[in-house]
């Protein structure tokens, strides 16, 4: 995208306790993608790994030389980078993992304490354009003979600052504290003051080495400002040439109280993520239909309720609706808004049908209703529509239903439609009634939500649809004009060029040059055509537990950043419910 902003995010060992922490890192990366940034994620090894690998090198070869040790310890960052790539993929966020040798990250000096001196920025920028996210192992470079070298303990900070300097990008070090403090706030002793800004020289004088001193000196040599904060941080310390400003630490906000309605493919994934947010969030209730059903993600008995409307109306900070449909889910969302709760929902059927009513209720009660996951699953499509201030989209065209896309691929492989649909249901892609996916109703609802997000009224029954019949499939294939390379996809189109919006969901044969051609399985993508002719494509996984819960959680984290609850205000009344 023209002028796309780049942020380098560095995740240290304090954040990467182990592989389970990778999903926390994914939330942070997804946050910045939603805000329209291309993201370079620089990772340290998992906590304790470097020490373990140094000891391992000594076991293998007592007195091992520096290059030998560097070659062994470099594995730690490469392992965490590759694992992060996998967890980003699971969450539906496309990413490219780039090893330091491949991007010419040269470093000079001793093999255990080298300094970066070169980077092929073209390769990094190409990967950023391709997938939007690149993951690079921190700490590791390659020496004059292409051998692995490392940048000294804490060297991932230096990798991040060096890459940010080379790409002229914003740089944020993400640690296990919300800001830089005079001393480690987790250690006993008097409460330290917090740095609002820290001058490089003052930072270097601190006893607690929160940042690698070599990295701070490098930033100082270039006058490059950088930030330090925690996951979902809102108020980072900026380290720069500016004078130091200290402040008393802010009061810790009370936990955000959240009621979760629905515990199926999406809801259970959301609960898994909420439970990892520690004391930032208190889940007060989990409403579901059948408490006796076995669950693959455990939930404590005392949270479970079948009093869905009671949980919705309990006055908590946020109600998350992951039930689906326009029946009980609609009543629950309205009850939540009336009770003054923000609402997060993945429910496109409800948003398409009751957009005006729900938004009027939200406004009347001073709360928000967010529904990022309702379109595109883990693909930030609704955010893309707002990503070019001063411009408006002329049309939006996309693969908007993961189930149908998956089923069409399976049919092309010779699987029967019935078996393919059953498979999609088992994978958690399909709606409760999968005919809503296959016949285009779900994609039509998503076109309505897209239109509404752009301020254009569109009713679901105004969307022209192709039913999923043998005859329509044959006609779509014939539309390929005999090309054996074409694939049939269900394409939703919203055309805003005329006086009234025109929307359709059609089975269409696409040639390889079409940006929607290479979107396999449950993936979704859309192409936004802007008023200046620019074509913007966003893609990723559009259905399933992890992509969808990523997007729901991103809305929750956004509310947490906007409305961190005041610790002096009493929490909302209790949401204890009978089962
Ligand atoms: P599921 O069918 O897997 O889950 C629905 C959940 O709602 C179940 O936990 C069910 O309880 C619960 N439920 C049903 N009735 C009630 C009730 N009266 N009170 C409380 N809970 C109830 O659906 P999904 O998770 O797939 O979808 C949820 C929402 O997310 C839908 O709006 C869907 O369109 C949307 N969505 C789904 C995506 C996906 O990939 N699956 C992607 C994007 C959006 P129980 O478990 O006890 O039966
Ligand atoms: N059933 C929907 C689909 C879920 O398959 O796309 C994601 O909205």
mmCIF file of C-alpha atoms in Angstrom, residues 26-27 30 34 87-94 265-266 269-270 273 346 372-380 427-429 522-524 539-554:
data_model
loop_
_atom_site.group_PDB
_atom_site.id
_atom_site.type_symbol
_atom_site.label_atom_id
_atom_site.label_comp_id
_atom_site.label_asym_id
_atom_site.label_seq_id
_atom_site.Cartn_x
_atom_site.Cartn_y
_atom_site.Cartn_z
ATOM 1 C CA UNK A 26 0.604 -13.071 17.913
ATOM 2 C CA UNK A 27 -2.021 -10.801 19.552
ATOM 3 C CA UNK A 30 -2.151 -8.691 14.942
ATOM 4 C CA UNK A 34 -5.087 -4.108 12.183
ATOM 5 C CA UNK A 87 1.462 -19.891 15.491
ATOM 6 C CA UNK A 88 0.876 -16.848 13.247
ATOM 7 C CA UNK A 89 -0.229 -19.245 10.505
ATOM 8 C CA UNK A 90 -2.593 -21.002 12.927
ATOM 9 C CA UNK A 91 -4.098 -17.610 13.776
ATOM 10 C CA UNK A 92 -4.584 -16.911 10.076
ATOM 11 C CA UNK A 93 -2.001 -14.113 9.837
ATOM 12 C CA UNK A 94 0.310 -14.570 6.853
ATOM 13 C CA UNK A 265 -15.617 -23.278 17.821
ATOM 14 C CA UNK A 266 -15.121 -19.545 18.398
ATOM 15 C CA UNK A 269 -10.894 -20.202 21.544
ATOM 16 C CA UNK A 270 -11.749 -16.779 22.921
ATOM 17 C CA UNK A 273 -7.021 -16.375 25.081
ATOM 18 C CA UNK A 346 -18.520 -12.357 15.497
ATOM 19 C CA UNK A 372 -14.162 -7.343 13.445
ATOM 20 C CA UNK A 373 -14.447 -11.140 13.359
ATOM 21 C CA UNK A 374 -17.809 -11.000 11.616
ATOM 22 C CA UNK A 375 -16.114 -10.445 8.230
ATOM 23 C CA UNK A 376 -13.005 -12.311 7.125
ATOM 24 C CA UNK A 377 -12.437 -14.303 10.348
ATOM 25 C CA UNK A 378 -8.777 -13.568 11.123
ATOM 26 C CA UNK A 379 -8.342 -11.240 8.132
ATOM 27 C CA UNK A 380 -8.673 -7.595 9.201
ATOM 28 C CA UNK A 427 -13.027 -28.348 11.340
ATOM 29 C CA UNK A 428 -15.227 -25.644 12.915
ATOM 30 C CA UNK A 429 -15.600 -23.544 9.747
ATOM 31 C CA UNK A 522 -10.789 -21.879 4.372
ATOM 32 C CA UNK A 523 -8.797 -18.776 3.516
ATOM 33 C CA UNK A 524 -10.493 -15.473 2.734
ATOM 34 C CA UNK A 539 -5.776 -12.190 2.899
ATOM 35 C CA UNK A 540 -5.482 -14.840 5.601
ATOM 36 C CA UNK A 541 -7.542 -17.553 7.239
ATOM 37 C CA UNK A 542 -11.208 -16.669 7.205
ATOM 38 C CA UNK A 543 -12.789 -19.326 9.398
ATOM 39 C CA UNK A 544 -12.029 -21.681 12.254
ATOM 40 C CA UNK A 545 -11.311 -21.383 15.964
ATOM 41 C CA UNK A 546 -7.923 -19.659 16.032
ATOM 42 C CA UNK A 547 -8.279 -17.058 13.265
ATOM 43 C CA UNK A 548 -11.717 -16.019 14.481
ATOM 44 C CA UNK A 549 -10.856 -15.910 18.168
ATOM 45 C CA UNK A 550 -7.759 -13.852 17.290
ATOM 46 C CA UNK A 551 -9.957 -11.213 15.776
ATOM 47 C CA UNK A 552 -12.502 -11.300 18.639
ATOM 48 C CA UNK A 553 -9.676 -10.950 21.143
ATOM 49 C CA UNK A 554 -8.230 -8.030 19.172
#
